[in-house]
XYZ file of C-alpha atoms in Angstrom:
663
model
C 28.082 -28.710 9.551
C 26.120 -27.718 6.437
C 27.726 -25.445 3.909
C 26.636 -21.825 3.967
C 27.075 -18.888 1.650
C 29.035 -16.357 3.705
C 27.495 -12.899 3.708
C 29.202 -10.584 1.274
C 30.659 -13.356 -0.870
C 28.262 -12.413 -3.666
C 30.620 -9.513 -4.368
C 33.019 -12.030 -5.832
C 30.452 -13.491 -8.204
C 31.125 -13.321 -11.932
C 29.003 -10.768 -13.763
C 28.918 -11.530 -17.470
C 28.212 -7.979 -18.689
C 30.690 -5.303 -17.568
C 30.156 -1.725 -18.830
C 31.414 -2.641 -22.279
C 29.008 -0.527 -24.352
C 30.575 2.730 -23.253
C 33.911 4.094 -24.340
C 34.798 5.147 -20.788
C 34.383 3.428 -17.437
C 33.152 5.388 -14.446
C 36.746 5.397 -13.168
C 37.944 7.295 -16.235
C 39.642 4.322 -17.939
C 39.023 4.771 -21.657
C 38.416 1.720 -23.808
C 39.683 1.485 -27.380
C 36.727 0.387 -29.487
C 35.911 0.183 -33.190
C 32.636 0.376 -35.063
C 30.912 -2.369 -37.036
C 31.849 -0.431 -40.163
C 35.529 -0.599 -39.208
C 35.218 -4.366 -38.755
C 33.551 -4.799 -42.145
C 36.170 -2.609 -43.848
C 39.094 -4.982 -43.228
C 40.051 -6.688 -46.491
C 40.233 -10.516 -46.486
C 43.990 -10.717 -47.024
C 44.806 -8.381 -44.146
C 42.323 -10.215 -41.955
C 43.967 -13.594 -42.548
C 47.498 -12.257 -42.075
C 46.691 -10.488 -38.803
C 44.521 -13.342 -37.539
C 47.330 -15.822 -37.959
C 49.769 -13.387 -36.388
C 47.559 -13.113 -33.301
C 47.435 -16.897 -33.092
C 51.227 -16.996 -33.392
C 51.547 -14.515 -30.532
C 49.399 -16.738 -28.316
C 51.628 -19.678 -29.206
C 54.710 -17.585 -28.479
C 53.278 -16.842 -25.043
C 53.036 -20.577 -24.414
C 56.564 -21.139 -25.647
C 57.822 -18.385 -23.343
C 56.078 -19.971 -20.376
C 57.700 -23.323 -21.096
C 61.149 -21.800 -21.513
C 61.033 -19.742 -18.310
C 59.140 -22.074 -15.974
C 60.911 -24.556 -13.724
C 57.868 -26.761 -13.202
C 57.624 -30.120 -14.987
C 53.838 -29.628 -15.023
C 54.433 -26.675 -17.362
C 57.660 -27.479 -19.174
C 56.891 -31.115 -20.013
C 53.134 -31.565 -19.587
C 51.780 -28.302 -21.093
C 49.280 -27.798 -18.263
C 48.850 -24.067 -18.835
C 46.925 -21.561 -20.917
C 47.723 -18.421 -22.890
C 45.034 -16.011 -24.047
C 44.601 -12.698 -25.856
C 41.443 -10.756 -24.973
C 39.887 -7.541 -26.264
C 39.440 -4.374 -24.207
C 36.199 -5.684 -22.669
C 37.728 -8.982 -21.560
C 36.290 -11.228 -24.281
C 38.705 -13.966 -25.379
C 39.929 -13.483 -28.946
C 42.263 -16.459 -29.203
C 43.349 -19.366 -27.025
C 46.266 -21.681 -27.646
C 46.177 -25.470 -27.971
C 47.122 -26.008 -24.359
C 44.747 -26.348 -21.391
C 41.458 -25.093 -22.821
C 39.750 -25.583 -19.445
C 41.939 -22.827 -18.016
C 41.615 -20.516 -20.993
C 37.809 -20.825 -20.859
C 37.537 -18.820 -17.635
C 40.152 -16.058 -18.043
C 37.504 -13.748 -19.504
C 35.595 -13.936 -16.214
C 38.587 -12.612 -14.276
C 39.336 -9.857 -16.789
C 35.748 -8.590 -16.718
C 35.650 -8.733 -12.923
C 38.877 -6.714 -12.813
C 37.369 -4.083 -15.100
C 34.369 -3.762 -12.816
C 36.131 -3.863 -9.472
C 39.685 -2.579 -9.898
C 39.380 0.276 -12.391
C 38.717 2.939 -9.732
C 40.979 1.652 -6.970
C 43.800 0.742 -7.287
C 43.304 1.608 -10.974
C 44.208 -0.058 -14.259
C 47.179 1.629 -15.887
C 49.900 1.006 -18.422
C 52.585 -1.288 -17.024
C 50.237 -3.011 -14.547
C 49.511 -6.699 -14.173
C 46.952 -8.430 -11.961
C 47.247 -11.770 -10.169
C 44.209 -13.962 -9.497
C 43.615 -17.488 -8.236
C 40.011 -17.133 -7.064
C 37.776 -19.557 -9.009
C 34.648 -17.672 -7.965
C 36.054 -14.733 -9.927
C 37.583 -16.807 -12.743
C 40.954 -17.288 -14.358
C 41.188 -20.905 -13.242
C 39.199 -23.860 -11.929
C 40.851 -24.247 -8.530
C 43.266 -22.191 -6.453
C 46.350 -23.841 -7.937
C 45.422 -22.316 -11.295
C 47.160 -18.955 -10.901
C 46.604 -16.294 -13.559
C 48.519 -13.126 -14.388
C 46.538 -10.672 -16.538
C 48.092 -7.639 -18.226
C 46.183 -4.687 -19.730
C 47.635 -3.316 -22.980
C 47.228 0.416 -23.569
C 47.538 2.319 -26.838
C 47.432 6.128 -26.974
C 46.081 6.236 -23.440
C 43.220 3.812 -24.121
C 42.821 0.241 -22.890
C 43.317 -1.728 -26.099
C 43.444 -5.391 -25.016
C 44.416 -7.865 -22.325
C 46.874 -10.732 -22.346
C 46.769 -13.507 -19.761
C 48.919 -16.469 -18.772
C 47.706 -19.166 -16.398
C 49.288 -22.392 -15.228
C 48.880 -24.975 -12.515
C 51.138 -24.298 -9.520
C 52.304 -27.414 -7.699
C 51.743 -26.021 -4.199
C 50.051 -22.869 -2.922
C 49.503 -23.923 0.677
C 46.635 -25.548 2.502
C 46.636 -28.487 4.876
C 48.195 -31.033 2.529
C 51.220 -30.833 0.205
C 50.225 -29.785 -3.285
C 47.103 -28.102 -1.848
C 45.067 -31.309 -2.343
C 43.364 -31.549 1.068
C 41.766 -34.991 0.893
C 40.304 -34.608 4.391
C 38.990 -31.109 3.655
C 35.429 -29.993 4.365
C 35.491 -26.497 2.874
C 37.782 -23.950 1.221
C 39.461 -23.042 4.501
C 41.313 -26.368 4.446
C 42.787 -25.381 1.109
C 44.946 -22.724 -0.474
C 43.514 -19.239 0.019
C 41.736 -17.918 -3.096
C 42.896 -14.398 -3.990
C 40.678 -12.179 -6.193
C 42.515 -9.930 -8.678
C 45.279 -7.922 -7.018
C 47.868 -5.714 -8.684
C 51.149 -7.647 -8.577
C 53.045 -5.572 -11.191
C 52.820 -1.788 -11.062
C 54.402 0.479 -13.652
C 56.506 -2.426 -14.898
C 57.861 -3.445 -11.472
C 56.880 -6.461 -9.358
C 55.294 -5.369 -6.114
C 57.453 -7.012 -3.449
C 54.739 -6.817 -0.785
C 52.192 -8.724 -2.888
C 54.780 -11.239 -4.090
C 55.922 -11.908 -0.503
C 52.318 -12.513 0.543
C 51.840 -14.892 -2.384
C 55.052 -16.887 -1.914
C 54.737 -17.159 1.860
C 51.965 -19.743 1.517
C 53.919 -22.224 -0.607
C 56.108 -25.147 0.429
C 58.238 -24.514 -2.688
C 58.408 -20.704 -2.894
C 61.389 -20.495 -5.241
C 59.623 -22.607 -7.853
C 56.426 -20.561 -7.502
C 58.443 -17.329 -7.812
C 60.017 -18.619 -11.018
C 56.615 -19.507 -12.483
C 55.316 -16.061 -11.531
C 58.125 -14.481 -13.539
C 57.448 -16.871 -16.401
C 53.858 -15.630 -16.608
C 54.945 -12.006 -16.357
C 57.525 -12.658 -19.082
C 54.936 -14.325 -21.320
C 52.700 -11.264 -20.983
C 55.619 -8.934 -21.708
C 56.468 -10.825 -24.887
C 52.842 -10.822 -26.029
C 52.468 -7.109 -25.405
C 55.699 -6.347 -27.240
C 54.509 -8.350 -30.247
C 51.060 -6.753 -30.167
C 52.598 -3.283 -30.001
C 54.727 -4.106 -33.047
C 51.629 -5.380 -34.852
C 49.742 -2.181 -34.058
C 52.662 -0.105 -35.333
C 52.648 -2.021 -38.631
C 48.923 -2.221 -39.397
C 47.358 0.448 -37.186
C 45.314 0.128 -34.019
C 41.968 0.308 -35.837
C 42.877 -2.579 -38.132
C 44.158 -4.851 -35.324
C 41.107 -4.215 -33.164
C 38.799 -4.738 -36.151
C 40.457 -8.103 -36.830
C 40.040 -9.092 -33.170
C 36.338 -8.252 -33.287
C 35.914 -9.999 -36.619
C 37.596 -13.152 -35.296
C 34.935 -13.415 -32.595
C 32.170 -12.546 -35.055
C 33.489 -15.141 -37.494
C 33.590 -17.844 -34.821
C 30.041 -16.978 -33.802
C 28.617 -16.953 -37.326
C 30.355 -20.167 -38.392
C 29.290 -22.061 -35.282
C 25.715 -20.850 -35.712
C 25.776 -21.984 -39.332
C 26.936 -25.423 -38.243
C 24.225 -25.602 -35.582
C 21.577 -24.760 -38.172
C 22.682 -27.814 -40.148
C 22.045 -30.080 -37.176
C 18.512 -31.241 -36.330
C 16.751 -29.621 -33.392
C 16.295 -31.788 -30.350
C 17.112 -32.567 -26.746
C 19.750 -34.873 -25.359
C 20.321 -35.755 -21.730
C 22.971 -37.472 -19.673
C 24.273 -37.918 -16.157
C 27.894 -37.946 -15.036
C 28.684 -39.577 -11.713
C 31.463 -39.064 -9.219
C 32.388 -41.316 -6.342
C 33.655 -39.685 -3.129
C 34.218 -36.010 -2.399
C 36.765 -36.505 0.408
C 38.636 -39.194 2.307
C 36.232 -41.714 3.833
C 33.255 -40.586 1.751
C 31.518 -43.544 0.068
C 28.679 -41.654 -1.632
C 27.917 -41.227 -5.337
C 27.124 -37.776 -6.745
C 25.587 -36.782 -10.055
C 25.795 -33.945 -12.545
C 22.675 -33.937 -14.702
C 22.504 -32.243 -18.094
C 19.687 -31.669 -20.552
C 21.142 -30.137 -23.683
C 18.768 -28.689 -26.263
C 19.362 -27.272 -29.718
C 16.925 -24.899 -31.357
C 17.924 -23.342 -34.645
C 21.335 -21.790 -34.161
C 21.429 -21.911 -30.366
C 22.467 -24.459 -27.741
C 21.253 -24.553 -24.141
C 23.082 -26.472 -21.423
C 20.633 -27.010 -18.562
C 22.143 -28.566 -15.432
C 18.918 -28.592 -13.421
C 18.836 -31.700 -11.237
C 22.532 -31.658 -10.373
C 23.273 -32.585 -6.764
C 23.672 -29.898 -4.134
C 27.186 -28.894 -3.079
C 28.720 -31.147 -0.438
C 31.405 -31.041 2.196
C 34.618 -32.044 0.524
C 37.103 -30.653 -1.959
C 35.583 -31.779 -5.262
C 32.952 -29.097 -5.949
C 33.586 -26.516 -8.661
C 32.477 -22.946 -9.260
C 30.830 -21.483 -12.349
C 34.344 -21.199 -13.814
C 34.643 -24.971 -13.587
C 31.239 -25.475 -15.163
C 32.238 -23.258 -18.094
C 35.577 -25.066 -18.186
C 33.656 -28.308 -18.639
C 31.681 -26.971 -21.602
C 34.172 -24.994 -23.674
C 36.791 -27.757 -24.317
C 34.107 -30.027 -25.794
C 32.578 -27.251 -27.890
C 36.042 -26.334 -29.195
C 37.173 -29.857 -30.049
C 33.907 -31.360 -31.321
C 32.073 -28.391 -32.834
C 34.855 -25.948 -33.685
C 37.605 -28.077 -35.170
C 37.364 -26.065 -38.397
C 36.460 -22.760 -36.710
C 38.855 -20.206 -35.162
C 39.077 -20.759 -31.418
C 37.731 -17.388 -30.316
C 35.731 -18.115 -27.128
C 34.445 -14.535 -27.024
C 32.357 -15.305 -30.100
C 31.630 -18.950 -29.315
C 30.091 -18.125 -25.941
C 27.450 -16.075 -27.792
C 26.051 -19.274 -29.296
C 24.847 -20.980 -26.130
C 23.108 -20.432 -22.810
C 23.899 -22.030 -19.462
C 21.200 -22.864 -16.928
C 22.587 -23.763 -13.524
C 21.426 -23.393 -9.951
C 23.996 -21.824 -7.597
C 24.790 -24.073 -4.678
C 25.240 -27.244 -6.735
C 28.384 -29.327 -7.077
C 29.331 -27.666 -10.369
C 28.255 -24.132 -9.427
C 29.022 -23.985 -5.731
C 28.836 -21.097 -3.292
C 31.691 -19.833 -1.172
C 33.130 -21.410 1.023
C 32.566 -24.869 -0.511
C 35.744 -26.910 -0.997
C 37.095 -26.658 -4.548
C 40.702 -27.856 -4.279
C 40.077 -30.740 -6.683
C 37.570 -28.896 -8.880
C 39.541 -29.083 -12.130
C 39.679 -32.880 -12.128
C 36.453 -33.533 -10.247
C 33.191 -31.653 -10.829
C 34.602 -29.652 -13.742
C 35.899 -32.846 -15.338
C 32.612 -34.687 -14.756
C 30.798 -31.727 -16.331
C 33.046 -32.159 -19.344
C 32.157 -35.870 -19.483
C 28.400 -35.326 -19.608
C 28.753 -32.441 -22.089
C 30.874 -34.732 -24.269
C 28.176 -37.409 -24.140
C 25.355 -35.016 -25.092
C 27.259 -33.186 -27.838
C 28.394 -36.541 -29.234
C 24.815 -37.836 -29.376
C 23.725 -34.638 -31.144
C 26.436 -34.993 -33.780
C 25.801 -38.718 -34.246
C 22.619 -38.106 -36.236
C 24.276 -35.966 -38.946
C 25.965 -37.783 -41.868
C 28.941 -35.404 -42.020
C 29.294 -33.752 -38.624
C 29.128 -37.144 -36.875
C 32.746 -37.633 -37.942
C 33.740 -34.963 -35.405
C 32.283 -36.686 -32.365
C 34.471 -38.504 -29.876
C 33.397 -40.562 -26.891
C 34.457 -39.513 -23.408
C 38.221 -39.447 -23.013
C 39.945 -40.677 -19.833
C 36.964 -40.118 -17.531
C 38.959 -38.548 -14.710
C 42.452 -37.710 -13.505
C 44.395 -40.288 -11.482
C 46.289 -38.025 -9.099
C 49.429 -39.134 -7.303
C 51.299 -36.305 -5.613
C 54.763 -36.660 -4.107
C 56.433 -34.296 -1.655
C 59.488 -34.246 0.591
C 63.205 -33.800 -0.038
C 64.611 -34.561 -3.479
C 67.881 -36.314 -4.235
C 69.719 -33.007 -3.897
C 68.290 -32.322 -0.452
C 65.883 -29.610 -1.616
C 62.162 -29.526 -0.764
C 59.907 -30.562 -3.636
C 56.235 -31.064 -4.439
C 55.017 -32.505 -7.727
C 52.090 -34.174 -9.399
C 52.930 -37.368 -11.239
C 51.268 -36.360 -14.511
C 51.422 -39.781 -16.159
C 47.635 -39.900 -16.507
C 48.037 -37.089 -19.043
C 48.403 -40.120 -21.357
C 44.765 -41.120 -21.013
C 42.988 -43.029 -23.730
C 41.028 -40.950 -26.245
C 37.418 -41.865 -26.932
C 36.380 -43.872 -29.968
C 35.031 -42.181 -33.102
C 32.187 -43.255 -35.403
C 34.646 -44.770 -37.867
C 37.853 -45.505 -35.961
C 39.262 -46.588 -32.641
C 40.300 -44.056 -30.047
C 44.007 -43.284 -29.827
C 45.737 -45.453 -27.227
C 47.245 -43.310 -24.446
C 46.546 -40.399 -26.789
C 46.017 -37.700 -24.190
C 43.144 -35.529 -23.027
C 40.789 -33.686 -25.341
C 40.711 -30.676 -22.982
C 44.495 -30.247 -23.420
C 45.139 -30.848 -27.143
C 48.908 -30.389 -26.742
C 49.093 -32.125 -23.364
C 52.083 -34.373 -22.875
C 53.332 -36.925 -20.415
C 56.787 -36.171 -19.032
C 59.571 -38.556 -19.995
C 60.330 -41.174 -17.361
C 63.905 -39.890 -17.329
C 62.749 -36.310 -16.657
C 60.681 -37.429 -13.682
C 63.517 -39.565 -12.311
C 66.019 -36.734 -12.782
C 63.758 -34.133 -11.190
C 62.311 -36.122 -8.295
C 63.404 -38.958 -5.958
C 61.575 -41.764 -7.756
C 62.504 -44.762 -9.878
C 60.116 -46.404 -12.345
C 59.595 -50.130 -12.566
C 57.380 -49.621 -15.599
C 55.063 -47.269 -17.454
C 52.922 -48.969 -20.074
C 49.544 -49.348 -21.723
C 47.119 -51.704 -19.974
C 45.062 -54.485 -21.506
C 41.239 -54.128 -21.525
C 41.407 -50.517 -20.309
C 39.707 -48.976 -23.369
C 35.924 -49.143 -23.657
C 34.737 -52.031 -25.877
C 32.675 -51.141 -28.922
C 32.346 -51.521 -32.654
C 35.210 -49.067 -32.445
C 37.275 -49.472 -29.303
C 38.128 -46.670 -26.927
C 41.815 -45.860 -26.623
C 43.726 -47.821 -24.017
C 44.722 -46.231 -20.732
C 47.941 -47.034 -18.957
C 49.721 -47.599 -15.680
C 52.843 -46.561 -13.856
C 54.677 -48.356 -11.108
C 57.510 -46.714 -9.158
C 59.403 -46.630 -5.891
C 60.839 -43.710 -3.892
C 64.537 -43.516 -4.645
C 67.544 -41.526 -3.439
C 65.794 -39.135 -1.076
C 68.016 -38.299 1.937
C 65.085 -39.127 4.221
C 64.405 -42.446 2.491
C 60.760 -42.096 1.522
C 58.362 -39.417 0.296
C 54.962 -38.081 1.259
C 52.128 -39.407 -0.925
C 48.731 -37.855 -1.622
C 46.337 -39.928 -3.717
C 43.115 -38.564 -5.162
C 41.696 -40.752 -7.891
C 37.977 -41.279 -8.331
C 36.338 -43.445 -10.974
C 36.945 -46.588 -8.911
C 33.402 -47.365 -7.804
C 31.973 -46.810 -11.275
C 33.350 -46.027 -14.750
C 33.438 -42.414 -15.859
C 34.556 -42.612 -19.511
C 31.223 -43.581 -21.014
C 30.622 -44.977 -24.485
C 28.074 -43.965 -27.137
C 25.564 -45.776 -29.356
C 25.924 -49.057 -27.509
C 29.627 -48.703 -26.788
C 30.857 -49.718 -23.348
C 32.641 -47.463 -20.857
C 36.348 -47.679 -20.232
C 37.626 -49.653 -17.276
C 37.654 -48.068 -13.835
C 40.804 -46.755 -12.190
C 42.912 -48.976 -9.988
C 45.630 -47.919 -7.532
C 47.669 -50.209 -5.290
C 50.176 -49.434 -2.531
C 52.515 -52.321 -1.728
C 54.188 -52.162 1.665
C 57.480 -53.938 2.317
C 58.061 -54.932 -1.296
C 61.167 -56.704 -2.586
C 61.654 -54.420 -5.596
C 64.995 -52.915 -4.523
C 66.718 -56.252 -3.990
C 65.314 -57.512 -7.292
C 66.790 -54.502 -9.075
C 70.108 -55.096 -7.299
C 70.081 -58.630 -8.704
C 69.548 -57.243 -12.200
C 65.880 -58.151 -12.530
C 63.190 -55.582 -13.334
C 59.799 -56.769 -12.032
C 56.961 -56.639 -14.533
C 53.959 -57.262 -12.253
C 52.811 -56.582 -8.720
C 52.813 -60.322 -8.033
C 56.588 -60.332 -8.454
C 57.435 -57.602 -5.939
C 56.045 -59.403 -2.879
C 55.068 -57.395 0.163
C 51.566 -56.562 1.335
C 49.315 -55.053 -1.314
C 46.663 -52.489 -0.335
C 44.043 -51.626 -2.965
C 43.391 -47.947 -2.385
C 40.123 -46.118 -2.006
C 39.642 -42.834 -3.804
C 41.559 -40.523 -1.450
C 44.543 -41.130 0.793
C 47.351 -39.181 2.423
C 50.242 -41.233 3.720
C 53.999 -41.817 3.462
C 55.615 -43.900 0.748
C 58.543 -45.535 2.498
C 61.815 -46.652 0.910
C 60.663 -50.263 0.696
C 57.226 -49.521 -0.776
C 55.905 -49.674 -4.337
C 53.136 -47.522 -5.795
C 51.030 -48.651 -8.768
C 48.566 -46.327 -10.524
C 46.295 -47.397 -13.400
C 44.364 -44.638 -15.169
C 41.406 -44.821 -17.521
C 41.068 -45.223 -21.247
C 38.387 -43.820 -23.566
C 34.793 -44.886 -24.100
C 33.799 -47.188 -26.956
C 31.448 -46.462 -29.860
C 28.804 -48.889 -31.128
C 27.883 -52.431 -30.159
C 30.990 -54.585 -29.478
C 29.286 -57.500 -31.240
C 29.485 -55.486 -34.473
C 33.265 -55.100 -34.302
C 35.213 -56.672 -37.131
C 36.561 -59.938 -35.657
C 39.878 -59.390 -37.458
C 40.359 -56.158 -35.484
C 39.693 -58.043 -32.252
C 42.318 -60.625 -33.220
C 44.806 -57.843 -33.880
C 44.014 -56.286 -30.499
C 44.696 -59.612 -28.784
C 48.026 -59.956 -30.584
C 48.940 -56.401 -29.536
C 47.836 -57.022 -25.919
C 45.148 -54.336 -26.139
C 42.351 -56.858 -25.463
C 42.495 -60.087 -23.470
C 41.248 -63.421 -24.858
C 38.600 -63.454 -22.111
C 37.240 -60.037 -23.129
C 37.328 -61.118 -26.774
C 35.125 -64.109 -25.958
C 32.784 -62.613 -23.353
C 32.316 -59.070 -24.709
C 33.151 -59.208 -28.416
C 32.025 -62.813 -28.988
C 35.176 -63.603 -30.983
C 36.676 -67.105 -31.022
C 40.237 -67.641 -32.259
C 41.944 -70.687 -33.661
C 45.242 -71.960 -32.299
C 47.205 -69.889 -34.830
C 45.517 -66.658 -33.668
C 43.196 -66.293 -36.662
C 39.433 -65.929 -36.345
C 37.228 -68.997 -36.229
C 34.434 -67.520 -38.353
C 31.831 -70.195 -37.661
C 32.399 -70.309 -33.901
C 32.450 -66.505 -33.719
C 29.072 -66.259 -35.461
C 27.589 -68.792 -33.043
C 29.106 -67.055 -30.018
C 27.729 -63.691 -31.043
C 24.283 -65.115 -31.642
C 24.377 -66.701 -28.176
C 25.375 -63.376 -26.575
C 22.540 -61.579 -28.372
C 20.027 -64.130 -27.058
C 21.409 -63.712 -23.546
C 20.828 -59.970 -23.765
C 17.164 -60.583 -24.552
C 16.630 -62.849 -21.552
C 14.915 -61.272 -18.531
C 17.150 -60.364 -15.636
C 17.074 -62.869 -12.741
C 15.012 -61.912 -9.719
C 17.004 -60.235 -6.970
C 17.772 -62.512 -4.010
C 18.525 -59.654 -1.661
C 20.663 -56.575 -1.233
C 24.190 -56.466 -2.499
C 26.850 -57.031 0.101
């Protein structure tokens, strides 16, 4: 059945311009605003002190979330966002956590101003819950946001918002990853902004409705309170700041932070040459059994001080759970702009968004209509959008002698999801993502290799949970977690290595666990290189049935390869939902980063060091880098020169005529 746009769903579309030019909404909610003269009147010292204090408050929000949450995804992996916004819903500051999430909170705040100010009203002591990606505040339904308006002297002064990934909010499959899904109705129900805290008290009716959908309601309830607590702390600190410096000064600093980010980014853009850059990001499979390839096309242009991201030519939305909404598209742009273009600029998205335009056709895989499936949006179409934006921005920076140092090739081209559910070792129900692929390889730079298992550029402070934390929290036992050879993209500068994990279910009272796998990037690489650099290796997941791992451990031997564990190995397609039984082994191998520059230009000594460190295999050294080593591991200079010359000649030879279709 083809996807359709249900009548009336346009009401939930994001409108970028709420009634922000007036001091009072039609509902009577008064906005606290300042004039341009007030902004200009703030002295430099006060500006810097207050600006850093606002940044500290955002960080304190993140710290509060981590301290109050019970979810490993939050406490150990930093998959959350904390944001301070002005009275109109423009983001003033985001923390160094998940910048994908923080990039769309402004959408939800502006929608709330437009649609909730009259009924039920926006008042002091209220907070609003939202997990509707068509409205904003997150990229898929598991990204649940709590937004809190801050009032001063009866006027709406600002907003604070906390958002984090919830491990399960319902839907057909545990963890809300419906690999068989065709549309949003297979997934967790998206909820547009609803008042969940009223006059400082949690509304029990709304909380009951929210928790009823989850397989782990107590954990979700704890995370809800963590987000409410983070907002309370932020509002307390902001109130103290207002009392010390005055409301006019604080608001003027907030406005100036966005103005400063805008002016500094525009100045940097003026230094770059005008031009157009294009790229295509591919995805393989939008649901279980799907063997198609889908593309996100981007033509990025720069004229003067303005960027345009034009996604014309992107594939139409499809049945499956890997589309994303406009929030996901924006979440694919902002992390790259922040990390590559704004490393020395305050991260004030409200000002940065003023520097670029987005051209996108609704009804495409990264700007889909309701009720397209979006359960995997954050690590599917949104992530692929990020990949192609990274490629185009990197190519733009590559031509400037100074700014080129800020470019980075695509990092860990996609997320290798393994989700476990069942009963834990204490007999309690659990659902969790295995977030080991948070340790993806970072892309190469113009003058250095990418960081091995260095993380994700969209989550600067992302972390991988300790093996011991995962084993303590969930019924699993690791055989290994390590970096993998030849996983980083070859280049003059090598992409950072990816890694792998291998584990068994362990100590669950029912023996095994439920397993949901959703890991694309297997049919084709997704972490592309730049300037002749090669992409990182594809993902690789294996399920071994009837393995001998437990008896080997009982004998005191820890297996170090899949060949050792015996059993029947099944190389997995992109999506699978099954059971992981007590005698089974699961192996997941995630991607590294893309390489920069021609591999034949890499210093042979660096290749030799990579071989010694097991980052590169001798075969890859010979066939890709053209490096020949002597018996003692040093470079054979003469043979290496000849090998590289031979490889260059082979590149110039015409491709052989096709003998038929590929099998």
